[in-house]
Structure formats: C-alpha cells, structure tokens
Coordinates of C-alpha atoms and ligand atoms in Angstrom, one line a residue:
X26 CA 104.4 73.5 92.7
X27 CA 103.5 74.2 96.5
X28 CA 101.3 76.7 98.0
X29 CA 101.7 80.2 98.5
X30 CA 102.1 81.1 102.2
X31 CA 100.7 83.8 103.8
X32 CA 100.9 85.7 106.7
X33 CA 97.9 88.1 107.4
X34 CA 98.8 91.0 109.5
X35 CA 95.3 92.0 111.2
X36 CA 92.7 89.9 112.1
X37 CA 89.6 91.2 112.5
X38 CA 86.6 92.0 109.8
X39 CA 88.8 91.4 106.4
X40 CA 91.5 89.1 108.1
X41 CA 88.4 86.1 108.7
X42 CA 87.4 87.2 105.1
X43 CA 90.7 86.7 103.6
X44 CA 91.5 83.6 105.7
X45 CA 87.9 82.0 104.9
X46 CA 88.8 83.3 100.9
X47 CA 92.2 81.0 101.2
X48 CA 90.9 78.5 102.6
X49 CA 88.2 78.2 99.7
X50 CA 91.0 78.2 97.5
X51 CA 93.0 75.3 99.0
X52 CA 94.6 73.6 96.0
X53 CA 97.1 77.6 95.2
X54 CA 97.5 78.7 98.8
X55 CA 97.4 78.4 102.7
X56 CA 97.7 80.8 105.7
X57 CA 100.8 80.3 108.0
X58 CA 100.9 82.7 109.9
X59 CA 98.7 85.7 111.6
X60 CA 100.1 88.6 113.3
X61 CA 97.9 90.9 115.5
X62 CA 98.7 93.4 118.5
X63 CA 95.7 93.6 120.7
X64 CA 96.9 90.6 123.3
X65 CA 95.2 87.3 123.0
X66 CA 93.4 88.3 119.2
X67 CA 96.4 86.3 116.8
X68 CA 96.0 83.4 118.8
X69 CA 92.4 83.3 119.4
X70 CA 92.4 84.2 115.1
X71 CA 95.0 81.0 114.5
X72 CA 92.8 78.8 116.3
X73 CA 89.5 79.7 115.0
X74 CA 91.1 79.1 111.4
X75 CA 93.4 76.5 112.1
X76 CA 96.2 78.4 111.4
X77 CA 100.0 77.3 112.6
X78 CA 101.4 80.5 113.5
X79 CA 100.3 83.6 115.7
X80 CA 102.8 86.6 116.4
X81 CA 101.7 90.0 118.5
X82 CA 104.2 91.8 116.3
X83 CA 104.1 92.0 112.7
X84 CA 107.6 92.3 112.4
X85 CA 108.4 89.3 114.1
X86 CA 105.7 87.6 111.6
X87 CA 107.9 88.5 108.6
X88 CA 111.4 87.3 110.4
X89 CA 109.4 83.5 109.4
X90 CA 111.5 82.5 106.3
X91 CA 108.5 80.1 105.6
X92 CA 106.2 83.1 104.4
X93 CA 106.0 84.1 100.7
X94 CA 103.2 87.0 100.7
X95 CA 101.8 89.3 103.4
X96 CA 98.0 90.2 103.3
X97 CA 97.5 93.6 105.2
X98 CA 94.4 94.5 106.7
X99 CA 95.3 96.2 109.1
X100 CA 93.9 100.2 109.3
X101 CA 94.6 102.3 106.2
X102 CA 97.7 104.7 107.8
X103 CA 99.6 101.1 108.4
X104 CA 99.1 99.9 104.9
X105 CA 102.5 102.0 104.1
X106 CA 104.7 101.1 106.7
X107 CA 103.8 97.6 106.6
X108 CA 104.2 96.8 102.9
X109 CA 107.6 98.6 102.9
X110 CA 108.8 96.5 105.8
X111 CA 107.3 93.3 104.0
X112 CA 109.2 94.3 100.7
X113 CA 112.1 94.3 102.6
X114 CA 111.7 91.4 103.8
X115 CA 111.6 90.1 100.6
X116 CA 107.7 89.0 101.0
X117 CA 105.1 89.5 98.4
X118 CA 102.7 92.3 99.6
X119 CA 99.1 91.9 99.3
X120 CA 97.2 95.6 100.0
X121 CA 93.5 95.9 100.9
X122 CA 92.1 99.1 99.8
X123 CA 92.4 102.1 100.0
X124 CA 96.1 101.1 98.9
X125 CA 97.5 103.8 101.5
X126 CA 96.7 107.1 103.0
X127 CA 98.7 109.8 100.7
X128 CA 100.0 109.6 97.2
X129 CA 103.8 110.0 98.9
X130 CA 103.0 106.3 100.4
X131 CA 101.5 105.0 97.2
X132 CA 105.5 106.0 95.5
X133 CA 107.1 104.6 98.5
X134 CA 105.2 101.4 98.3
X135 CA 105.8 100.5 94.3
X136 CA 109.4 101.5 94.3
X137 CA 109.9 99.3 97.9
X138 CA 108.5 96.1 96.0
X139 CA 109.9 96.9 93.2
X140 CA 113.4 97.4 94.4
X141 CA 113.0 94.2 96.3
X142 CA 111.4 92.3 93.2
X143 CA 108.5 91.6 94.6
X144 CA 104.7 91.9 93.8
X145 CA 102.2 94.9 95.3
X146 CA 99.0 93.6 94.7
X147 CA 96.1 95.5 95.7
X148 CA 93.3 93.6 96.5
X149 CA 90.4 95.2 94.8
X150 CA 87.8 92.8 94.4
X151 CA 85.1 93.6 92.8
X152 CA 87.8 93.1 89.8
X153 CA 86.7 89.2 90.4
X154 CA 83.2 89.4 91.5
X155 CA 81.4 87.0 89.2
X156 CA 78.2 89.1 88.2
X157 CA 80.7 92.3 87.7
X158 CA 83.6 90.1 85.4
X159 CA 80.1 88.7 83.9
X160 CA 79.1 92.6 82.5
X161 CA 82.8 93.4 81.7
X162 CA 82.6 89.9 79.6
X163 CA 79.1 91.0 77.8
X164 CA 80.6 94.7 77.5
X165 CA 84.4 93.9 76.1
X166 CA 81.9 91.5 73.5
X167 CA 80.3 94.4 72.3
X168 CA 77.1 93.9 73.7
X169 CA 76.5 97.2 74.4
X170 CA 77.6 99.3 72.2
X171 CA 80.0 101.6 72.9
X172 CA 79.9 102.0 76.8
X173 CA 79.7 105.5 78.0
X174 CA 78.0 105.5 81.3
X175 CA 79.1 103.3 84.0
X176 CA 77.9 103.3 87.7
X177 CA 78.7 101.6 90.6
X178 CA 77.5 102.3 94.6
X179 CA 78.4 100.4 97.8
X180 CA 76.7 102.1 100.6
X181 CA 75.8 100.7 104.5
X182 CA 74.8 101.6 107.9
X183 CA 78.8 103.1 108.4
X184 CA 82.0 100.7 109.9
X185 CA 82.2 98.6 112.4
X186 CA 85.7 100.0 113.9
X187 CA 86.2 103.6 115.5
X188 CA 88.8 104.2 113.2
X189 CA 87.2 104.8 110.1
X190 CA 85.6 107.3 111.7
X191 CA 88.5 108.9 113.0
X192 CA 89.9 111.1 109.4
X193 CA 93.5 110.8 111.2
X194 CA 93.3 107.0 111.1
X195 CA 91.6 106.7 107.6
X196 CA 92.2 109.8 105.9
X197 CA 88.8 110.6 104.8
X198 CA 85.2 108.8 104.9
X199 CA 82.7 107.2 102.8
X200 CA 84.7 108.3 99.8
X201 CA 88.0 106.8 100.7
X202 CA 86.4 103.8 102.4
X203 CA 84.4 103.0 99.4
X204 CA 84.5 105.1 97.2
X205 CA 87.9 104.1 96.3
X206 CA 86.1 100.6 95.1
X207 CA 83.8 102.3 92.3
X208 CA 86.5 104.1 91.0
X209 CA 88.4 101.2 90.5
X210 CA 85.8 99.8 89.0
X211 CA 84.7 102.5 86.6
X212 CA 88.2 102.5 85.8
X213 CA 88.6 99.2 85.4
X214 CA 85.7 98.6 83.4
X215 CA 86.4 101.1 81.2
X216 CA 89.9 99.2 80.0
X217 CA 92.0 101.1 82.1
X218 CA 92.0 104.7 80.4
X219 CA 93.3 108.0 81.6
X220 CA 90.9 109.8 84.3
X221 CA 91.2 113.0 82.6
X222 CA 89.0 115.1 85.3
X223 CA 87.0 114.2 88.7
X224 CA 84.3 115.6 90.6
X225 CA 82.7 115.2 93.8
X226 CA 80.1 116.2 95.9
X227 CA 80.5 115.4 99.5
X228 CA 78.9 115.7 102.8
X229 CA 78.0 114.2 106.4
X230 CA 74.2 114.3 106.5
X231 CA 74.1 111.6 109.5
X232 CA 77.1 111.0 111.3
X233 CA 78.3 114.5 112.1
X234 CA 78.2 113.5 116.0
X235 CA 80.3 111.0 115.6
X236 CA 83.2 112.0 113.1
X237 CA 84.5 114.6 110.8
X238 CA 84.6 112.5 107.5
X239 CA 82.0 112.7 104.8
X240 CA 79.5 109.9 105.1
X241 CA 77.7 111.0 102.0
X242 CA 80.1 110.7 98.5
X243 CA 78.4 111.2 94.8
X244 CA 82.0 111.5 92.5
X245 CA 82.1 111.4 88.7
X246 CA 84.6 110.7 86.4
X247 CA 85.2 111.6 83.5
X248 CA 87.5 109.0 81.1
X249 CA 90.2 110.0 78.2
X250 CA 87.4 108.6 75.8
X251 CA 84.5 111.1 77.2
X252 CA 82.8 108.1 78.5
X253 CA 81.7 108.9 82.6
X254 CA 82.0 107.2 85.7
X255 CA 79.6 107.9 88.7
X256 CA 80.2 106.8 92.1
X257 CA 77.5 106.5 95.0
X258 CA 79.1 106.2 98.7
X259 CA 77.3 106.5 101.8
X260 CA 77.7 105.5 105.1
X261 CA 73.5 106.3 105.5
X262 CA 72.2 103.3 104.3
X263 CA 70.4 101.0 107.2
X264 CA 69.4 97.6 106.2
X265 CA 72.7 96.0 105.3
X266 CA 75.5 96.0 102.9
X267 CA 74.2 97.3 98.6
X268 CA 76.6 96.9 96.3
X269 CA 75.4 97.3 92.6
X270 CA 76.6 98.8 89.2
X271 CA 74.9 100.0 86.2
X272 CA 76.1 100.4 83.0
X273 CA 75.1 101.8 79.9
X274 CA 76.3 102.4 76.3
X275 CA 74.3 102.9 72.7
X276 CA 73.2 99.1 72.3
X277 CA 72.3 98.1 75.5
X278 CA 72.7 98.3 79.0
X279 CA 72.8 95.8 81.9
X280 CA 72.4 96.2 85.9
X281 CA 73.6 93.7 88.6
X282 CA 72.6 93.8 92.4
X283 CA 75.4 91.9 93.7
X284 CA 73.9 91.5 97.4
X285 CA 70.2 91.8 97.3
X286 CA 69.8 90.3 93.8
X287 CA 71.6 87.3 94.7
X288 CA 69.5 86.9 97.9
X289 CA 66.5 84.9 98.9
X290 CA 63.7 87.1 99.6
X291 CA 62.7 86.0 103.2
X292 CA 60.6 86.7 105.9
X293 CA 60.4 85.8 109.1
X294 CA 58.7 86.7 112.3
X295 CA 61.2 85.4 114.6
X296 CA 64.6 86.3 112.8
X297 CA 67.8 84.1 112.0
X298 CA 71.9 84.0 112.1
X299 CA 72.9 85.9 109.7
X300 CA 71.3 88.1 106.7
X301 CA 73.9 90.1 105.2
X302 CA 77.4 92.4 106.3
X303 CA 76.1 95.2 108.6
X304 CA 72.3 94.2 108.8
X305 CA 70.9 94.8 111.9
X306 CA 67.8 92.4 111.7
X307 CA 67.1 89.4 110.5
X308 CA 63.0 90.0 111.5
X309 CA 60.6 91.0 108.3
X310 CA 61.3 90.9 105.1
X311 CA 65.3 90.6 104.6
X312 CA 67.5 89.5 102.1
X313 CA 70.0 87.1 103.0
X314 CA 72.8 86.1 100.7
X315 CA 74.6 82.8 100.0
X316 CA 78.4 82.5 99.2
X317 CA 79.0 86.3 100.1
X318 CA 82.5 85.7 99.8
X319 CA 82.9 84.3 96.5
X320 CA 80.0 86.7 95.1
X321 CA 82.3 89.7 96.4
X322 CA 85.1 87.7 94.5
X323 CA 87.6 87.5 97.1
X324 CA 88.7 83.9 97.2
X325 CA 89.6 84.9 93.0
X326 CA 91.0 87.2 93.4
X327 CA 93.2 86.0 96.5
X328 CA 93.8 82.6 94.1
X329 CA 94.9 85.5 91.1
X330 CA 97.4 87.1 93.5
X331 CA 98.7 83.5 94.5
X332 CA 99.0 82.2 90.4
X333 CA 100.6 85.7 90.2
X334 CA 103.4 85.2 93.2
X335 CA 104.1 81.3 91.1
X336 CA 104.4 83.2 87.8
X337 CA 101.0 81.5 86.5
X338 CA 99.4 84.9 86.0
X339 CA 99.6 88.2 85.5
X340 CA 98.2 91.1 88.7
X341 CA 95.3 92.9 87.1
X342 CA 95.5 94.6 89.9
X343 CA 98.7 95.9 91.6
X344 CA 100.1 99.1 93.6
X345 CA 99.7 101.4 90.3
X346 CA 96.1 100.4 90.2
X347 CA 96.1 101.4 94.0
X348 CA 97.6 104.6 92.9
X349 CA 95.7 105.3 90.3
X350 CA 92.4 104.9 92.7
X351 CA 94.4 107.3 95.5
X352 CA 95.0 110.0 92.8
X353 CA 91.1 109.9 92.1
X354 CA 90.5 110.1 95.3
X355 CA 92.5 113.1 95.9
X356 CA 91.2 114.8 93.5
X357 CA 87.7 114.0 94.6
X358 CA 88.2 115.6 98.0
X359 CA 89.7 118.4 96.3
X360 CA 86.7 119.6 93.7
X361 CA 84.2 119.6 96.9
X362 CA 86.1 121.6 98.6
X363 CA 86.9 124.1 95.5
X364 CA 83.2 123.3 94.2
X365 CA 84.8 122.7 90.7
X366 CA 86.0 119.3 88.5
X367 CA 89.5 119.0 89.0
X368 CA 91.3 117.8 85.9
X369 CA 94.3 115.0 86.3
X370 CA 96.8 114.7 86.7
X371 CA 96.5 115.8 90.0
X372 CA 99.6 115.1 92.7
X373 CA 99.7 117.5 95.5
X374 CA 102.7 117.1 97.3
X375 CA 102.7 117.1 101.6
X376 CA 99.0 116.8 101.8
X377 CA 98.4 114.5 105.4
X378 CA 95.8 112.9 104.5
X379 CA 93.4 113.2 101.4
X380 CA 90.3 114.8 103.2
X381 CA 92.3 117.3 104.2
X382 CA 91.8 118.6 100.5
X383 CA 88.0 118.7 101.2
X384 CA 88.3 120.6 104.8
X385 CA 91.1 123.0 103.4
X386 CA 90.1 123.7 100.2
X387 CA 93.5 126.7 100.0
X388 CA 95.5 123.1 100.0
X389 CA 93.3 122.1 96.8
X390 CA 93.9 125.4 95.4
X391 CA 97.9 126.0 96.2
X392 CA 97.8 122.5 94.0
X393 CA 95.9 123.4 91.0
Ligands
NAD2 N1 88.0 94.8 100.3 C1 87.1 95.1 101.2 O1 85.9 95.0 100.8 C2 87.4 95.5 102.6 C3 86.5 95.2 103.6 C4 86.8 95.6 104.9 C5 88.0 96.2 105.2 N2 88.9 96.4 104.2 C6 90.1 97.1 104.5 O2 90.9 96.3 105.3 C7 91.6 97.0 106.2 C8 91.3 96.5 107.6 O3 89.9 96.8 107.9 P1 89.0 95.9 108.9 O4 87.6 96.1 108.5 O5 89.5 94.5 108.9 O6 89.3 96.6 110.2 P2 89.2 96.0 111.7 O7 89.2 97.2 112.6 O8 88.1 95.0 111.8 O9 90.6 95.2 111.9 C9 91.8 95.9 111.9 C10 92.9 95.0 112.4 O10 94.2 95.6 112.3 C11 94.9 95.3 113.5 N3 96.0 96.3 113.7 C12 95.9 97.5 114.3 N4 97.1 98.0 114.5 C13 98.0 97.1 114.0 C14 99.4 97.0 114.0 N5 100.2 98.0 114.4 N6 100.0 95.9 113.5 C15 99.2 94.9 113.0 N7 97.9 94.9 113.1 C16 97.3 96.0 113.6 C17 93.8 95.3 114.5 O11 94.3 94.6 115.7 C18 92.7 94.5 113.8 O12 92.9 93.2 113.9 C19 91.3 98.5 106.0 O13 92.2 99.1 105.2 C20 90.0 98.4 105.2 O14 89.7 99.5 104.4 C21 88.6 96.1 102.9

C-alpha cells in the first residue's frame, strides 16, 4: 500500500515538528505539500525538508488531487475554517490542539468530516508518548490499584508567537494552550469516562503587561467514577519546557518526568546548541534531552493517524476527543470566573471564545 500524503498548512514551530515526526516514520507516510502565507516561508519550509510542493494559499494546497490528509498548525481561530474546507475537499484532516476556538466549531468540524467521510483526528500526543502509554500499560494491568488520582502539568517560559498572547487569536491562555493536553490526558487515562464536573483556578501572575489571558491554570476534574484529574498550566516557568504526570490509586503509584527525566544532567561553563523547547541557556547545570520528538510521541502518533487514513487502525483520538477537551475547557474558564465547580454537561451556546467565560463570568452564569 503507498504512503499517506500530506500537506501541512503552517510552517513554523509544529509544522518542522510534524514534518521531522513524518519523516521519522518513512515506511506509512510522506509530506507533499506545505502551504504558508507570510511570502517566501512555504518555500523556504519545502526546501529545508525536502518537500515537493509549496503553496502561499492553503486553498490552492488542497486543489492538489495528490494529497490524502491535511495537518493544521496553523493558529487556533483557523483550525475551523481550515478543516471544514479540507473536509470538503475530501482530504483527511489532521487537528493540533486545542481542536478549535468554540464548541460551535468543534460541531461544525465532526459533522464536515463526517459528511464528507473522512477522518478528524486530533493530534494529541501525549496519547503516544512512550513513558505516558508506559503508565497507562502498568495502570490498565492493575498495577495500581484502582486509579483515583491522576495528574499531569506542562508549564514553560510562555509562546514563542504573539498570538497566543492575543485571547482573540487563541481564545484563552495557559489553560487552552496547555491545559487542553492534561485534560486529555486525565481523560484519557482514565478510559475515557464522563467529566461529570470541572474546576479551575486561574490567573496572570506574570505576563499581565503583555496579554489578557491567564498564564497561571490549576483545573480539576472530577470523573463519572469519582476518581480526579488535576491539571498544572503555567506560562511562568523559566528554564525550559516540564512536562510530567503523576498518578495514584490504592496499590501503587508511578511518576514520569518526560523532559528532565529523560535528560542528561549537564553542565557546562561555555553552553551548547540546543538544551530543551523554550530554554534560554545552555550555561550551568541544564538538562538537555535526546529524541524530543519521539519522547513527546509525535512521530506515533502521526504513523497512528496515517494506519488510520489506510484502514490499519483505529483514531484513539479524533474530533470528539477534541470536543470533549474544548467542553472541559469551557467549563474551566467558566468556574473561575463564577468561583464554583461547574458540573457537565456544559454547552453554552454563542460564547466567542472560551476565556470570555472567565472575564464575563454573567456569560458562565446565563449558561448554568
Ligand atoms: N501538540 C503540541 O504540542 C503543539 C505544539 C505547538 C503548537 N501546537 C499547536 O499548533 C498550532 C500552531 O502553533 P505553532 O506553535 O506552530 O505557531 P507558529 O506561530 O509557530 O506558526 C503558525 C503558522 O501558521 C501560519 N498561518 C497563519 N495564518 C495562516 C493562514 N491564514 N493560512 C495558513 N497558515 C497560516 C503561520 O504563517 C505560521 O507558519 C496551534 O494551534 C498550537 O496550539 C501544538
């Protein structure tokens, strides 16, 4: 069977990161195409990863009967608009997260692919880092007992691009940004249940020069089985990229540092390349990781969404897990501004953007 071709529309930060992922993966799938507005940044993108085909508009990029399946990452109020088009086009859609800006696009998107039979998959990956699918493994075994605590944080120095920062661009801040990864994960982990209520306590402690958002995010969830989900995000956290997750239940518990604990410990008085995502020295002590990609789980999962498009496999993670997430997320934004858990389901309708929930809390209440 041949490889799945893609066309990536972006490509900047997670475009290199999905085309290096692909490119890992060489035997399922290939890259095409890219598609990029700012002049000269396709072209300069196609070259740098040997890829065939560079287009300023996105549009004109899924005109190419040659592509099967579009990888987004462009910024979060395009995820929408581009997926539906790509549906239409009858291209697979690939999503990064957060899988759209309101719960109205997350409806649009799954009834575009699935009118046009084809997949949404949301690329979550932490679904396919190794250490992570290692605790799932231990925990669906038993090994701990019955799991009713599980944690995960992802927390650095704040993004590289001005839109993040700008809530009508990303629709909210360190909770939507990332966030939305721990509570797929809690969710995920957790074999999928019912969020039956959310909570969140947000704030910007650091950044408040620079943008309205929240760049401090501490959410729990609470699960249909009573078992909890807690959620660290910040934007306030020099030094370079932490992602790690805890998790606990009544025979055991395990931890896993997926950055610093699969670093080398290193110093150096005279500093190096490269360290880690968003670290700002490479002098002193620092830890700098090996294989970042495949210990985020990216070229997996991108190989999973590829099987998926031939009929090998089945998307563990697709537009309703996306939804699922945004829903959370709503909610989240809604119990700090009320100051109260917010039970699900929760699906305001004509809310902008979700941290508009947090900064008008009478929208969070006209939805209760
Ligand atoms: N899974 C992850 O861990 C992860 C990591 C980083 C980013 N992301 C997500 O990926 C998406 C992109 O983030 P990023 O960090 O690459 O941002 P970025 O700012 O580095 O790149 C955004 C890209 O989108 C392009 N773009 C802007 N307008 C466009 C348009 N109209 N048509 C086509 N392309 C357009 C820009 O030219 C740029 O190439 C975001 O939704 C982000 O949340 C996910």
């Amino acid at each position: 069977v041949s490889k799945v071709r893609i066309g990536i529309v972006g490509s900047r930060f997670q475009a290199d990161c999905i085309a290096v992922s692909v490119k890992a993966m060489p035997e399922e799938m290939e890259v095409v195409a890219v598609a990029s507005p700012t002049k000269g940044n396709a072209e300069a993108f196609a070259r740098r990863h040997g890829i065939a085909g560079f287009y300023a508009d996105y549009r004109e990029m899924l005109r190419d009967p040659a592509i099967e399946m579009i990888s987004i990452t462009a910024p979060n109020r395009l995820h929408a608009r581009i997926a539906i088009e790509a549906a239409a086009a009858g291209k697979h859609v690939v999503c990064e997260k957060p899988l759209c800006v309101t719960l109205e696009e997350a409806d649009a998107m799954i009834d575009a692919c699935a009118k046009a039979g084809v997949l949404l998959l949301y690329a979550e990956e932490l679904f396919f880092a190794p250490k992570y699918v290692k605790a799932k493994q231990m925990a669906d075994e038993g090994a701990f007992g019955r799991v009713h605590l599980v944690k995960q944080g992802e927390k650095h120095s704040g993004p590289h691009s001005d839109w993040f920062w700008d809530i009508e661009q990303s629709g909210g801040g360190a909770l939507m940004d990332l966030g939305c990864h721990g509570i797929a994960f809690c969710w995920w982990f957790l074999g999928k249940q019912k969020i039956k209520s959310v909570y969140s306590q947000l704030s910007t402690q650091v950044n408040a020069h620079r943008t309205k958002a929240d760049d401090e995010a501490i959410t729990i969830i609470e699960f249909e089985n009573g078992a909890m989900g807690m959620v660290e995000s910040s934007w306030n956290r020099p030094g370079g990229m932490d992602d790690t997750i805890e998790v606990f239940g009544d025979k055991g518990q395990t931890y896993a540092d997926m950055l610093m604990g699969n670093a080398l410990p290193t110093y150096s008085e005279v500093g190096f390349g490269y360290a880690v995502e968003k670290a700002s020295s490479t002098k002193g002590w620092t830890y700098p990781v090996f294989e970042e990609h495949w210990n985020y789980g990216f070229p997996q999962e991108m190989r999973h969404f590829a099987r998926c498009v031939r009929g090998k496999e089945t998307p563990i993670s697709d537009g309703e897990t996306g939804r699922v997430v945004m829903e959370a997320v709503y909610a989240a934004y809604a119990s700090a501004g009320l100051g109260r858990k917010i039970m699900l389901p929760f699906r305001p309708k004509g809310i902008a953007k979700p941290i508009d929930l947090w900064k008008k809390p009478e929208l969070a209440q006209a939805a209760l």
